[in-house]
PDB file of C-alpha atoms and ligand atoms in Angstrom:
ATOM      1  CA  GLU A   1     -22.839  -8.416 -48.147  1.00 44.00           C
ATOM      2  CA  LYS A   2     -26.113  -7.220 -46.679  1.00 46.00           C
ATOM      3  CA  GLY A   3     -26.435  -4.487 -49.319  1.00 44.00           C
ATOM      4  CA  ARG A   4     -25.122  -1.061 -49.988  1.00 43.00           C
ATOM      5  CA  ASN A   5     -26.911   0.841 -47.255  1.00 44.00           C
ATOM      6  CA  ASP A   6     -25.768  -1.449 -44.482  1.00 44.00           C
ATOM      7  CA  PHE A   7     -22.251  -1.280 -45.807  1.00 44.00           C
ATOM      8  CA  GLN A   8     -22.219   2.498 -45.706  1.00 43.00           C
ATOM      9  CA  ILE A   9     -23.599   2.625 -42.186  1.00 45.00           C
ATOM     10  CA  PHE A  10     -21.009   0.094 -41.108  1.00 47.00           C
ATOM     11  CA  ASN A  11     -18.294   2.237 -42.670  1.00 53.00           C
ATOM     12  CA  ALA A  12     -19.459   5.429 -41.032  1.00 57.00           C
ATOM     13  CA  ASP A  13     -19.616   3.729 -37.627  1.00 59.00           C
ATOM     14  CA  MET A  14     -16.176   2.293 -38.002  1.00 60.00           C
ATOM     15  CA  LYS A  15     -14.775   5.694 -38.862  1.00 64.00           C
ATOM     16  CA  SER A  16     -16.179   7.406 -35.781  1.00 69.00           C
ATOM     17  CA  VAL A  17     -15.056   4.523 -33.615  1.00 69.00           C
ATOM     18  CA  SER A  18     -11.520   4.750 -34.912  1.00 76.00           C
ATOM     19  CA  ILE A  19     -11.431   8.548 -34.480  1.00 74.00           C
ATOM     20  CA  ASN A  20     -12.475   8.129 -30.848  1.00 85.00           C
ATOM     21  CA  ARG A  21      -9.891   5.440 -30.318  1.00 86.00           C
ATOM     22  CA  LEU A  22      -7.198   7.660 -31.794  1.00 89.00           C
ATOM     23  CA  LYS A  23      -8.271  10.510 -29.548  1.00 90.00           C
ATOM     24  CA  LEU A  24      -8.290   8.270 -26.507  1.00 91.00           C
ATOM     25  CA  GLU A  25      -4.895   6.883 -27.423  1.00 93.00           C
ATOM     26  CA  ASN A  26      -3.424  10.379 -27.771  1.00 94.00           C
ATOM     27  CA  GLU A  27      -4.968  11.515 -24.513  1.00 95.00           C
ATOM     28  CA  LEU A  28      -3.713   8.423 -22.729  1.00 96.00           C
ATOM     29  CA  ARG A  29      -0.208   8.972 -24.062  1.00 97.00           C
ATOM     30  CA  ARG A  30      -0.313  12.506 -22.706  1.00 97.00           C
ATOM     31  CA  ALA A  31      -1.667  11.211 -19.392  1.00 97.00           C
ATOM     32  CA  ILE A  32       1.244   8.786 -19.121  1.00 97.00           C
ATOM     33  CA  ALA A  33       3.803  11.492 -19.971  1.00 97.00           C
ATOM     34  CA  LEU A  34       2.292  13.977 -17.509  1.00 97.00           C
ATOM     35  CA  GLU A  35       1.447  11.322 -14.908  1.00 95.00           C
ATOM     36  CA  GLU A  36      -2.223  12.305 -14.763  1.00 97.00           C
ATOM     37  CA  PHE A  37      -3.097   9.218 -12.736  1.00 98.00           C
ATOM     38  CA  VAL A  38      -3.872   8.813  -9.052  1.00 98.00           C
ATOM     39  CA  LEU A  39      -4.267   5.750  -6.899  1.00 98.00           C
ATOM     40  CA  PHE A  40      -7.210   5.133  -4.609  1.00 98.00           C
ATOM     41  CA  TYR A  41      -7.012   2.526  -1.881  1.00 98.00           C
ATOM     42  CA  GLN A  42      -9.639   0.111  -0.651  1.00 98.00           C
ATOM     43  CA  PRO A  43      -9.115  -1.494   2.748  1.00 98.00           C
ATOM     44  CA  GLN A  44      -9.081  -5.254   3.163  1.00 98.00           C
ATOM     45  CA  VAL A  45     -10.425  -6.149   6.571  1.00 98.00           C
ATOM     46  CA  ASP A  46      -9.736  -9.182   8.764  1.00 98.00           C
ATOM     47  CA  ILE A  47     -13.150 -10.567   9.503  1.00 97.00           C
ATOM     48  CA  GLU A  48     -12.207 -11.774  13.038  1.00 96.00           C
ATOM     49  CA  THR A  49     -10.529  -8.616  14.321  1.00 96.00           C
ATOM     50  CA  GLY A  50     -12.114  -5.948  12.136  1.00 96.00           C
ATOM     51  CA  ARG A  51      -8.656  -4.554  11.450  1.00 97.00           C
ATOM     52  CA  ILE A  52      -7.271  -3.342   8.129  1.00 98.00           C
ATOM     53  CA  VAL A  53      -4.779  -5.988   7.051  1.00 98.00           C
ATOM     54  CA  GLY A  54      -4.148  -4.818   3.520  1.00 98.00           C
ATOM     55  CA  VAL A  55      -5.224  -2.402   0.799  1.00 98.00           C
ATOM     56  CA  GLU A  56      -5.888  -2.726  -2.908  1.00 99.00           C
ATOM     57  CA  ALA A  57      -4.514   0.063  -5.105  1.00 99.00           C
ATOM     58  CA  LEU A  58      -6.993   1.100  -7.807  1.00 98.00           C
ATOM     59  CA  ILE A  59      -6.130   3.560 -10.538  1.00 98.00           C
ATOM     60  CA  ARG A  60      -8.096   6.652 -11.549  1.00 98.00           C
ATOM     61  CA  TRP A  61      -7.286   9.030 -14.370  1.00 96.00           C
ATOM     62  CA  ASN A  62      -7.265  12.608 -13.162  1.00 96.00           C
ATOM     63  CA  HIS A  63      -8.256  14.154 -16.513  1.00 94.00           C
ATOM     64  CA  PRO A  64      -7.586  17.925 -16.742  1.00 93.00           C
ATOM     65  CA  GLU A  65     -11.122  18.661 -18.072  1.00 92.00           C
ATOM     66  CA  LYS A  66     -13.190  15.621 -17.184  1.00 92.00           C
ATOM     67  CA  GLY A  67     -11.986  15.085 -13.631  1.00 93.00           C
ATOM     68  CA  LEU A  68     -11.564  11.624 -12.132  1.00 95.00           C
ATOM     69  CA  ILE A  69     -12.187   8.880 -14.691  1.00 95.00           C
ATOM     70  CA  SER A  70     -12.923   5.309 -13.599  1.00 96.00           C
ATOM     71  CA  PRO A  71     -10.589   2.550 -14.820  1.00 96.00           C
ATOM     72  CA  ASN A  72     -13.577   0.895 -16.472  1.00 95.00           C
ATOM     73  CA  TYR A  73     -13.328   3.589 -19.179  1.00 93.00           C
ATOM     74  CA  PHE A  74      -9.712   3.131 -20.116  1.00 95.00           C
ATOM     75  CA  ILE A  75      -8.111  -0.067 -18.776  1.00 96.00           C
ATOM     76  CA  SER A  76      -9.407  -2.388 -21.497  1.00 93.00           C
ATOM     77  CA  PHE A  77      -8.386   0.069 -24.209  1.00 94.00           C
ATOM     78  CA  ALA A  78      -4.992   0.483 -22.555  1.00 96.00           C
ATOM     79  CA  GLU A  79      -4.665  -3.280 -22.529  1.00 95.00           C
ATOM     80  CA  GLU A  80      -5.544  -3.575 -26.253  1.00 93.00           C
ATOM     81  CA  SER A  81      -3.217  -0.768 -27.309  1.00 94.00           C
ATOM     82  CA  GLY A  82      -0.325  -1.866 -25.121  1.00 95.00           C
ATOM     83  CA  LEU A  83      -0.372   1.415 -23.150  1.00 97.00           C
ATOM     84  CA  ILE A  84      -1.208  -0.671 -20.067  1.00 97.00           C
ATOM     85  CA  VAL A  85       2.479  -1.535 -19.786  1.00 97.00           C
ATOM     86  CA  PRO A  86       3.726   1.993 -18.931  1.00 97.00           C
ATOM     87  CA  ILE A  87       0.494   2.643 -16.955  1.00 98.00           C
ATOM     88  CA  GLY A  88       0.981  -0.578 -15.004  1.00 98.00           C
ATOM     89  CA  GLU A  89       4.579   0.354 -14.253  1.00 97.00           C
ATOM     90  CA  TRP A  90       3.428   3.694 -12.897  1.00 98.00           C
ATOM     91  CA  VAL A  91       0.828   1.945 -10.705  1.00 98.00           C
ATOM     92  CA  LEU A  92       3.388  -0.507  -9.368  1.00 98.00           C
ATOM     93  CA  ARG A  93       5.899   2.206  -8.518  1.00 98.00           C
ATOM     94  CA  ALA A  94       3.294   4.554  -7.006  1.00 98.00           C
ATOM     95  CA  ALA A  95       1.780   1.749  -4.881  1.00 99.00           C
ATOM     96  CA  CYS A  96       5.148   0.546  -3.554  1.00 98.00           C
ATOM     97  CA  LYS A  97       6.207   4.156  -2.826  1.00 98.00           C
ATOM     98  CA  GLN A  98       2.973   4.862  -0.932  1.00 98.00           C
ATOM     99  CA  ASN A  99       3.154   1.671   1.082  1.00 98.00           C
ATOM    100  CA  LYS A 100       6.765   2.424   2.066  1.00 98.00           C
ATOM    101  CA  ALA A 101       5.724   5.979   3.022  1.00 98.00           C
ATOM    102  CA  TRP A 102       2.964   4.577   5.303  1.00 98.00           C
ATOM    103  CA  GLN A 103       5.531   2.326   6.974  1.00 98.00           C
ATOM    104  CA  ASN A 104       7.856   5.294   7.452  1.00 98.00           C
ATOM    105  CA  GLN A 105       4.941   7.201   9.046  1.00 97.00           C
ATOM    106  CA  GLY A 106       4.705   4.439  11.636  1.00 98.00           C
ATOM    107  CA  PHE A 107       1.632   2.512  10.460  1.00 98.00           C
ATOM    108  CA  SER A 108       1.790  -1.239  10.927  1.00 97.00           C
ATOM    109  CA  PRO A 109       3.201  -2.805   7.786  1.00 98.00           C
ATOM    110  CA  MET A 110       0.602  -4.437   5.560  1.00 98.00           C
ATOM    111  CA  PRO A 111       0.636  -5.667   1.977  1.00 98.00           C
ATOM    112  CA  ILE A 112      -0.577  -3.465  -0.865  1.00 99.00           C
ATOM    113  CA  SER A 113      -2.303  -5.298  -3.732  1.00 98.00           C
ATOM    114  CA  VAL A 114      -1.641  -4.214  -7.306  1.00 98.00           C
ATOM    115  CA  ASN A 115      -3.629  -5.441 -10.326  1.00 98.00           C
ATOM    116  CA  LEU A 116      -1.397  -6.953 -12.978  1.00 98.00           C
ATOM    117  CA  SER A 117      -2.630  -6.858 -16.552  1.00 96.00           C
ATOM    118  CA  MET A 118      -2.303  -9.705 -18.985  1.00 95.00           C
ATOM    119  CA  ARG A 119       0.371  -7.860 -20.940  1.00 95.00           C
ATOM    120  CA  GLN A 120       2.382  -7.187 -17.839  1.00 96.00           C
ATOM    121  CA  PHE A 121       2.142 -10.815 -16.789  1.00 96.00           C
ATOM    122  CA  PHE A 122       3.450 -11.885 -20.175  1.00 94.00           C
ATOM    123  CA  GLN A 123       6.117  -9.204 -20.278  1.00 93.00           C
ATOM    124  CA  HIS A 124       9.699 -10.135 -20.712  1.00 90.00           C
ATOM    125  CA  ASN A 125      11.655 -10.006 -17.457  1.00 93.00           C
ATOM    126  CA  LEU A 126       8.659  -9.207 -15.237  1.00 96.00           C
ATOM    127  CA  LYS A 127      10.639 -10.408 -12.229  1.00 97.00           C
ATOM    128  CA  GLY A 128      13.497  -8.012 -13.002  1.00 97.00           C
ATOM    129  CA  LYS A 129      11.152  -5.076 -13.439  1.00 97.00           C
ATOM    130  CA  ILE A 130       9.321  -5.697 -10.197  1.00 98.00           C
ATOM    131  CA  SER A 131      12.539  -6.291  -8.320  1.00 98.00           C
ATOM    132  CA  HIS A 132      13.867  -2.978  -9.690  1.00 98.00           C
ATOM    133  CA  VAL A 133      10.787  -1.091  -8.429  1.00 98.00           C
ATOM    134  CA  LEU A 134      11.089  -2.761  -4.998  1.00 98.00           C
ATOM    135  CA  GLU A 135      14.720  -1.710  -4.800  1.00 98.00           C
ATOM    136  CA  GLN A 136      14.017   1.852  -5.914  1.00 98.00           C
ATOM    137  CA  THR A 137      11.218   2.331  -3.418  1.00 98.00           C
ATOM    138  CA  GLY A 138      12.775   0.307  -0.597  1.00 98.00           C
ATOM    139  CA  LEU A 139       9.617  -1.726  -0.048  1.00 98.00           C
ATOM    140  CA  ASP A 140      10.125  -5.187   1.426  1.00 98.00           C
ATOM    141  CA  PRO A 141       8.740  -7.698  -1.138  1.00 98.00           C
ATOM    142  CA  GLN A 142       6.496  -9.346   1.456  1.00 98.00           C
ATOM    143  CA  TYR A 143       4.406  -6.145   1.485  1.00 98.00           C
ATOM    144  CA  LEU A 144       3.581  -6.330  -2.211  1.00 98.00           C
ATOM    145  CA  GLU A 145       0.777  -8.536  -3.482  1.00 98.00           C
ATOM    146  CA  LEU A 146       0.080  -8.974  -7.166  1.00 98.00           C
ATOM    147  CA  GLU A 147      -3.410  -9.766  -8.404  1.00 98.00           C
ATOM    148  CA  ILE A 148      -3.711 -11.875 -11.552  1.00 96.00           C
ATOM    149  CA  THR A 149      -6.848 -13.279 -13.147  1.00 94.00           C
ATOM    150  CA  GLU A 150      -7.681 -16.822 -14.101  1.00 92.00           C
ATOM    151  CA  SER A 151      -7.360 -16.036 -17.824  1.00 91.00           C
ATOM    152  CA  MET A 152      -3.664 -15.341 -17.309  1.00 92.00           C
ATOM    153  CA  THR A 153      -3.149 -18.902 -16.103  1.00 91.00           C
ATOM    154  CA  MET A 154      -4.508 -20.581 -19.244  1.00 89.00           C
ATOM    155  CA  ASP A 155      -0.993 -21.057 -20.522  1.00 90.00           C
ATOM    156  CA  VAL A 156      -0.208 -23.297 -17.599  1.00 91.00           C
ATOM    157  CA  ASP A 157       3.520 -23.663 -18.208  1.00 92.00           C
ATOM    158  CA  HIS A 158       4.052 -19.950 -18.558  1.00 92.00           C
ATOM    159  CA  ALA A 159       1.933 -19.258 -15.491  1.00 93.00           C
ATOM    160  CA  ILE A 160       3.829 -21.719 -13.307  1.00 94.00           C
ATOM    161  CA  GLN A 161       7.177 -20.387 -14.532  1.00 95.00           C
ATOM    162  CA  SER A 162       6.211 -16.721 -13.940  1.00 96.00           C
ATOM    163  CA  LEU A 163       4.613 -17.438 -10.574  1.00 96.00           C
ATOM    164  CA  LEU A 164       7.691 -19.321  -9.389  1.00 96.00           C
ATOM    165  CA  GLU A 165       9.812 -16.325 -10.331  1.00 96.00           C
ATOM    166  CA  LEU A 166       7.512 -14.009  -8.393  1.00 97.00           C
ATOM    167  CA  LYS A 167       7.642 -16.376  -5.448  1.00 96.00           C
ATOM    168  CA  GLU A 168      11.451 -16.245  -5.553  1.00 97.00           C
ATOM    169  CA  LEU A 169      11.203 -12.484  -5.278  1.00 97.00           C
ATOM    170  CA  GLY A 170       9.186 -12.874  -2.118  1.00 98.00           C
ATOM    171  CA  VAL A 171       6.015 -11.082  -3.262  1.00 98.00           C
ATOM    172  CA  HIS A 172       2.534 -12.530  -2.732  1.00 98.00           C
ATOM    173  CA  VAL A 173       0.153 -13.469  -5.514  1.00 97.00           C
ATOM    174  CA  SER A 174      -3.624 -13.682  -5.470  1.00 97.00           C
ATOM    175  CA  ILE A 175      -6.182 -14.723  -8.069  1.00 96.00           C
ATOM    176  CA  ASP A 176      -8.664 -11.913  -8.657  1.00 96.00           C
ATOM    177  CA  ASP A 177     -12.337 -12.264  -9.658  1.00 95.00           C
ATOM    178  CA  PHE A 178     -12.071 -15.948  -8.760  1.00 94.00           C
ATOM    179  CA  GLY A 179     -14.856 -18.067 -10.201  1.00 89.00           C
ATOM    180  CA  THR A 180     -15.632 -15.894 -13.211  1.00 89.00           C
ATOM    181  CA  GLY A 181     -12.998 -17.191 -15.581  1.00 84.00           C
ATOM    182  CA  TYR A 182     -11.227 -20.253 -16.668  1.00 76.00           C
ATOM    183  CA  SER A 183     -10.121 -22.283 -13.712  1.00 73.00           C
ATOM    184  CA  SER A 184      -8.747 -25.707 -13.538  1.00 74.00           C
ATOM    185  CA  LEU A 185      -8.922 -26.999 -10.011  1.00 78.00           C
ATOM    186  CA  TYR A 186      -6.250 -29.501 -10.986  1.00 76.00           C
ATOM    187  CA  TYR A 187      -3.754 -26.734 -11.705  1.00 81.00           C
ATOM    188  CA  LEU A 188      -4.899 -24.479  -8.940  1.00 85.00           C
ATOM    189  CA  LYS A 189      -3.087 -26.630  -6.412  1.00 85.00           C
ATOM    190  CA  LYS A 190       0.068 -26.567  -8.566  1.00 88.00           C
ATOM    191  CA  PHE A 191       0.204 -22.792  -8.861  1.00 93.00           C
ATOM    192  CA  PRO A 192       2.362 -21.170  -6.185  1.00 94.00           C
ATOM    193  CA  ILE A 193      -0.280 -18.627  -5.152  1.00 96.00           C
ATOM    194  CA  ASP A 194      -1.299 -17.304  -1.772  1.00 97.00           C
ATOM    195  CA  LYS A 195      -4.877 -16.157  -1.940  1.00 97.00           C
ATOM    196  CA  LEU A 196      -8.172 -16.333  -3.830  1.00 96.00           C
ATOM    197  CA  LYS A 197     -10.402 -13.295  -4.172  1.00 97.00           C
ATOM    198  CA  ILE A 198     -14.002 -14.426  -4.501  1.00 97.00           C
ATOM    199  CA  ASP A 199     -15.635 -12.334  -7.198  1.00 96.00           C
ATOM    200  CA  ARG A 200     -18.231  -9.760  -6.244  1.00 97.00           C
ATOM    201  CA  SER A 201     -20.838 -11.338  -8.541  1.00 95.00           C
ATOM    202  CA  PHE A 202     -21.085 -14.362  -6.201  1.00 96.00           C
ATOM    203  CA  VAL A 203     -21.051 -12.330  -3.011  1.00 97.00           C
ATOM    204  CA  ARG A 204     -23.788  -9.971  -4.203  1.00 97.00           C
ATOM    205  CA  ASP A 205     -26.608 -12.489  -3.949  1.00 96.00           C
ATOM    206  CA  ILE A 206     -25.422 -14.842  -1.171  1.00 97.00           C
ATOM    207  CA  MET A 207     -28.422 -13.891   0.984  1.00 96.00           C
ATOM    208  CA  VAL A 208     -30.996 -14.498  -1.744  1.00 96.00           C
ATOM    209  CA  ASP A 209     -29.565 -17.078  -4.116  1.00 97.00           C
ATOM    210  CA  PRO A 210     -28.804 -20.489  -2.544  1.00 97.00           C
ATOM    211  CA  ASN A 211     -26.603 -21.367  -5.526  1.00 96.00           C
ATOM    212  CA  ASP A 212     -24.359 -18.381  -4.942  1.00 96.00           C
ATOM    213  CA  ALA A 213     -24.258 -19.158  -1.218  1.00 97.00           C
ATOM    214  CA  ALA A 214     -23.201 -22.717  -2.072  1.00 97.00           C
ATOM    215  CA  ILE A 215     -20.514 -21.523  -4.470  1.00 95.00           C
ATOM    216  CA  VAL A 216     -19.070 -19.101  -1.918  1.00 97.00           C
ATOM    217  CA  THR A 217     -19.025 -21.602   0.942  1.00 97.00           C
ATOM    218  CA  THR A 218     -17.479 -24.205  -1.340  1.00 95.00           C
ATOM    219  CA  ILE A 219     -14.704 -21.850  -2.478  1.00 95.00           C
ATOM    220  CA  ILE A 220     -13.982 -20.964   1.153  1.00 97.00           C
ATOM    221  CA  ALA A 221     -13.835 -24.660   2.156  1.00 96.00           C
ATOM    222  CA  MET A 222     -11.602 -25.406  -0.823  1.00 94.00           C
ATOM    223  CA  THR A 223      -9.114 -22.666   0.091  1.00 95.00           C
ATOM    224  CA  ARG A 224      -8.861 -24.145   3.568  1.00 94.00           C
ATOM    225  CA  HIS A 225      -7.939 -27.555   2.154  1.00 92.00           C
ATOM    226  CA  LEU A 226      -5.480 -26.029  -0.321  1.00 92.00           C
ATOM    227  CA  ASN A 227      -3.922 -23.882   2.393  1.00 94.00           C
ATOM    228  CA  LEU A 228      -4.768 -20.646   0.629  1.00 96.00           C
ATOM    229  CA  LYS A 229      -6.075 -17.447   2.094  1.00 97.00           C
ATOM    230  CA  VAL A 230      -9.448 -16.184   0.916  1.00 98.00           C
ATOM    231  CA  ILE A 231     -10.993 -12.745   0.643  1.00 98.00           C
ATOM    232  CA  ALA A 232     -14.544 -11.913  -0.429  1.00 98.00           C
ATOM    233  CA  GLU A 233     -14.972  -8.888  -2.709  1.00 98.00           C
ATOM    234  CA  GLY A 234     -17.929  -6.565  -2.928  1.00 98.00           C
ATOM    235  CA  VAL A 235     -19.264  -6.996   0.613  1.00 98.00           C
ATOM    236  CA  GLU A 236     -21.971  -4.349   0.899  1.00 98.00           C
ATOM    237  CA  THR A 237     -24.192  -5.419   3.798  1.00 98.00           C
ATOM    238  CA  GLU A 238     -23.948  -6.561   7.375  1.00 97.00           C
ATOM    239  CA  GLU A 239     -25.837  -9.743   6.472  1.00 98.00           C
ATOM    240  CA  GLN A 240     -23.253 -10.657   3.853  1.00 98.00           C
ATOM    241  CA  LEU A 241     -20.479  -9.974   6.355  1.00 98.00           C
ATOM    242  CA  HIS A 242     -22.185 -12.170   8.935  1.00 98.00           C
ATOM    243  CA  PHE A 243     -22.677 -14.989   6.435  1.00 98.00           C
ATOM    244  CA  LEU A 244     -18.994 -14.853   5.426  1.00 98.00           C
ATOM    245  CA  HIS A 245     -17.909 -14.785   9.043  1.00 98.00           C
ATOM    246  CA  GLN A 246     -20.038 -17.839   9.848  1.00 98.00           C
ATOM    247  CA  ASN A 247     -18.545 -19.626   6.902  1.00 97.00           C
ATOM    248  CA  ARG A 248     -15.020 -18.798   8.024  1.00 97.00           C
ATOM    249  CA  CYS A 249     -13.915 -16.437   5.312  1.00 98.00           C
ATOM    250  CA  ASN A 250     -10.600 -14.767   6.344  1.00 95.00           C
ATOM    251  CA  GLU A 251     -10.934 -11.288   4.892  1.00 98.00           C
ATOM    252  CA  VAL A 252     -13.461  -8.986   3.238  1.00 98.00           C
ATOM    253  CA  GLN A 253     -13.310  -5.974   0.952  1.00 98.00           C
ATOM    254  CA  GLY A 254     -16.284  -3.876  -0.043  1.00 98.00           C
ATOM    255  CA  TYR A 255     -18.449  -0.814   0.348  1.00 98.00           C
ATOM    256  CA  TRP A 256     -19.751  -2.063   3.735  1.00 97.00           C
ATOM    257  CA  PHE A 257     -16.423  -1.000   5.218  1.00 97.00           C
ATOM    258  CA  SER A 258     -15.245   1.499   2.639  1.00 97.00           C
ATOM    259  CA  PRO A 259     -15.153   2.293  -1.068  1.00 97.00           C
ATOM    260  CA  PRO A 260     -11.696   3.014  -2.524  1.00 98.00           C
ATOM    261  CA  VAL A 261     -10.487   6.299  -1.001  1.00 98.00           C
ATOM    262  CA  ASN A 262      -7.531   8.642  -1.394  1.00 98.00           C
ATOM    263  CA  ALA A 263      -4.329   8.273   0.654  1.00 98.00           C
ATOM    264  CA  VAL A 264      -5.288  10.792   3.339  1.00 98.00           C
ATOM    265  CA  GLN A 265      -8.667   9.156   3.919  1.00 97.00           C
ATOM    266  CA  LEU A 266      -7.020   5.754   4.147  1.00 98.00           C
ATOM    267  CA  GLU A 267      -4.545   7.121   6.717  1.00 98.00           C
ATOM    268  CA  ASN A 268      -7.528   8.244   8.791  1.00 97.00           C
ATOM    269  CA  MET A 269      -8.948   4.736   8.714  1.00 97.00           C
ATOM    270  CA  LEU A 270      -5.553   3.264   9.630  1.00 97.00           C
ATOM    271  CA  SER A 271      -5.412   5.633  12.607  1.00 96.00           C
ATOM    272  CA  HIS A 272      -8.983   5.348  13.811  1.00 94.00           C
ATOM    273  CA  GLY A 273     -10.166   2.008  12.411  1.00 91.00           C
ATOM    274  CA  VAL A 274     -12.794   1.254   9.790  1.00 90.00           C
ATOM    275  CA  HIS A 275     -16.269   1.944  11.014  1.00 75.00           C
ATOM    276  CA  ALA A 276     -18.976   0.353   8.960  1.00 61.00           C
TER     277      ALA A 276
HETATM  278  P1  LIG B 301     -11.172  -5.188  -9.570  1.00 90.83           P
HETATM  279  O1  LIG B 301      -9.709  -5.447  -9.567  1.00 90.83           O
HETATM  280  O2  LIG B 301     -12.052  -6.351  -9.434  1.00 90.83           O
HETATM  281  O3  LIG B 301     -11.387  -4.131  -8.414  1.00 90.83           O
HETATM  282  C1  LIG B 301     -12.557  -4.085  -7.614  1.00 90.83           C
HETATM  283  C2  LIG B 301     -13.558  -3.099  -8.145  1.00 90.83           C
HETATM  284  O4  LIG B 301     -14.780  -3.265  -7.454  1.00 90.83           O
HETATM  285  C3  LIG B 301     -13.152  -1.633  -7.923  1.00 90.83           C
HETATM  286  O5  LIG B 301     -13.647  -0.856  -9.010  1.00 90.83           O
HETATM  287  C4  LIG B 301     -13.892  -1.289  -6.640  1.00 90.83           C
HETATM  288  O6  LIG B 301     -14.148   0.081  -6.485  1.00 90.83           O
HETATM  289  C5  LIG B 301     -15.172  -2.052  -6.835  1.00 90.83           C
HETATM  290  N1  LIG B 301     -15.797  -2.387  -5.558  1.00 90.83           N
HETATM  291  C6  LIG B 301     -15.185  -2.616  -4.371  1.00 90.83           C
HETATM  292  N2  LIG B 301     -16.062  -2.915  -3.423  1.00 90.83           N
HETATM  293  C7  LIG B 301     -17.300  -2.885  -3.995  1.00 90.83           C
HETATM  294  C8  LIG B 301     -18.629  -3.098  -3.507  1.00 90.83           C
HETATM  295  O7  LIG B 301     -18.847  -3.386  -2.314  1.00 90.83           O
HETATM  296  N3  LIG B 301     -19.631  -3.005  -4.419  1.00 90.83           N
HETATM  297  C9  LIG B 301     -19.411  -2.676  -5.703  1.00 90.83           C
HETATM  298  N4  LIG B 301     -20.453  -2.581  -6.526  1.00 90.83           N
HETATM  299  N5  LIG B 301     -18.168  -2.455  -6.208  1.00 90.83           N
HETATM  300  C10 LIG B 301     -17.124  -2.561  -5.364  1.00 90.83           C
HETATM  301  P2  LIG B 301     -12.743   0.175  -9.809  1.00 90.83           P
HETATM  302  O8  LIG B 301     -11.771   0.845  -8.879  1.00 90.83           O
HETATM  303  O9  LIG B 301     -13.632   1.014 -10.635  1.00 90.83           O
HETATM  304  O10 LIG B 301     -11.870  -0.772 -10.753  1.00 90.83           O
HETATM  305  C11 LIG B 301     -12.489  -1.520 -11.756  1.00 90.83           C
HETATM  306  C12 LIG B 301     -11.529  -2.500 -12.373  1.00 90.83           C
HETATM  307  O11 LIG B 301     -10.505  -1.807 -13.118  1.00 90.83           O
HETATM  308  C13 LIG B 301     -10.766  -3.348 -11.394  1.00 90.83           C
HETATM  309  O12 LIG B 301     -11.583  -4.406 -10.930  1.00 90.83           O
HETATM  310  C14 LIG B 301      -9.589  -3.806 -12.207  1.00 90.83           C
HETATM  311  O13 LIG B 301      -9.969  -4.898 -13.030  1.00 90.83           O
HETATM  312  C15 LIG B 301      -9.339  -2.586 -13.070  1.00 90.83           C
HETATM  313  N6  LIG B 301      -8.231  -1.819 -12.501  1.00 90.83           N
HETATM  314  C16 LIG B 301      -8.272  -0.860 -11.536  1.00 90.83           C
HETATM  315  N7  LIG B 301      -7.035  -0.385 -11.278  1.00 90.83           N
HETATM  316  C17 LIG B 301      -6.196  -1.069 -12.092  1.00 90.83           C
HETATM  317  C18 LIG B 301      -4.752  -1.039 -12.290  1.00 90.83           C
HETATM  318  O14 LIG B 301      -3.999  -0.318 -11.636  1.00 90.83           O
HETATM  319  N8  LIG B 301      -4.269  -1.908 -13.238  1.00 90.83           N
HETATM  320  C19 LIG B 301      -5.045  -2.752 -13.943  1.00 90.83           C
HETATM  321  N9  LIG B 301      -4.482  -3.570 -14.860  1.00 90.83           N
HETATM  322  N10 LIG B 301      -6.385  -2.799 -13.765  1.00 90.83           N
HETATM  323  C20 LIG B 301      -6.955  -1.982 -12.857  1.00 90.83           C
HETATM  324 CA1  LIG B 302      -8.353  -6.510  -8.243  1.00 90.83          CA
HETATM  325 CA1  LIG B 303     -11.812  -8.296  -8.320  1.00 90.83          CA
HETATM  326 CA1  LIG B 304     -12.188  -7.197 -12.311  1.00 90.83          CA
END
């Protein structure tokens, strides 16, 4: 509509975009078949005791030529193409297996958090699939935590139904990136969830932006009234940690303690503690 030249440029762009997408899709399919993924683990620290009380499992793609690829490069494409379903199943199984292995090695049992994608959350028989993985790996359901985002709760009836099923299984559920998406405080109290994860974008500026500080302290106070646990994401400085401690946040996760690390590095921290 803008004229011939624009149309041609548009067409050329679209073609290269679709070739890249096809290439990425083929490479991802191969990665799934050959299990080219690895999990990294980021400790979640109890702010009172300084102890590791959980870990979040975060996927990386161990590409044969490109090396470790961040999830930011492939998760949203995987979600769009549906490939997130087999990838997500791999993550779930690998995380449960690893957590069970840590327990067998004698580390104190702690929950492992796994990010659930929208497609997984809307998958048929999610409860059955998770229960199957728990049985196969022998992990007690109380040591699995599933992270969902606010956007997955927009269909309130579906969310309540699915969350009740997960609750029946005995796993924990947290709301990730809390504050960045759709959230109805009215429904929040009706959802059978255990924990809110305050998004990193609010934590980042708590020392400089009074609005962010107010948002964070308000979320913490709210979780106390709703009987939910709360963890702050993206804690990078001692000042942020101190602020969160003063405002009675339960747990923290962030570079101040540790970035996501491989299993062996995490075992070292479990043995010797996290030293900021
Ligand atoms: P997320 O679930 O919000 O995970 C937290 C991200 O913040 C991680 O990035 C982590 O490395 C990063 N992070 C942690 N602490 C800090 C900090 O102090 N400062 C800063 N700047 N960043 C910090 P990562 O591992 O690159 O993952 C990015 C996103 O990819 C995740 O965000 C999640 O949405 C998605 N993702 C990762 N693994 C999976 C997975 O297995 N399944 C699904 N569906 N999504 C995943
Ligand atoms: Ca997460
Ligand atoms: Ca998050
Ligand atoms: Ca996120």
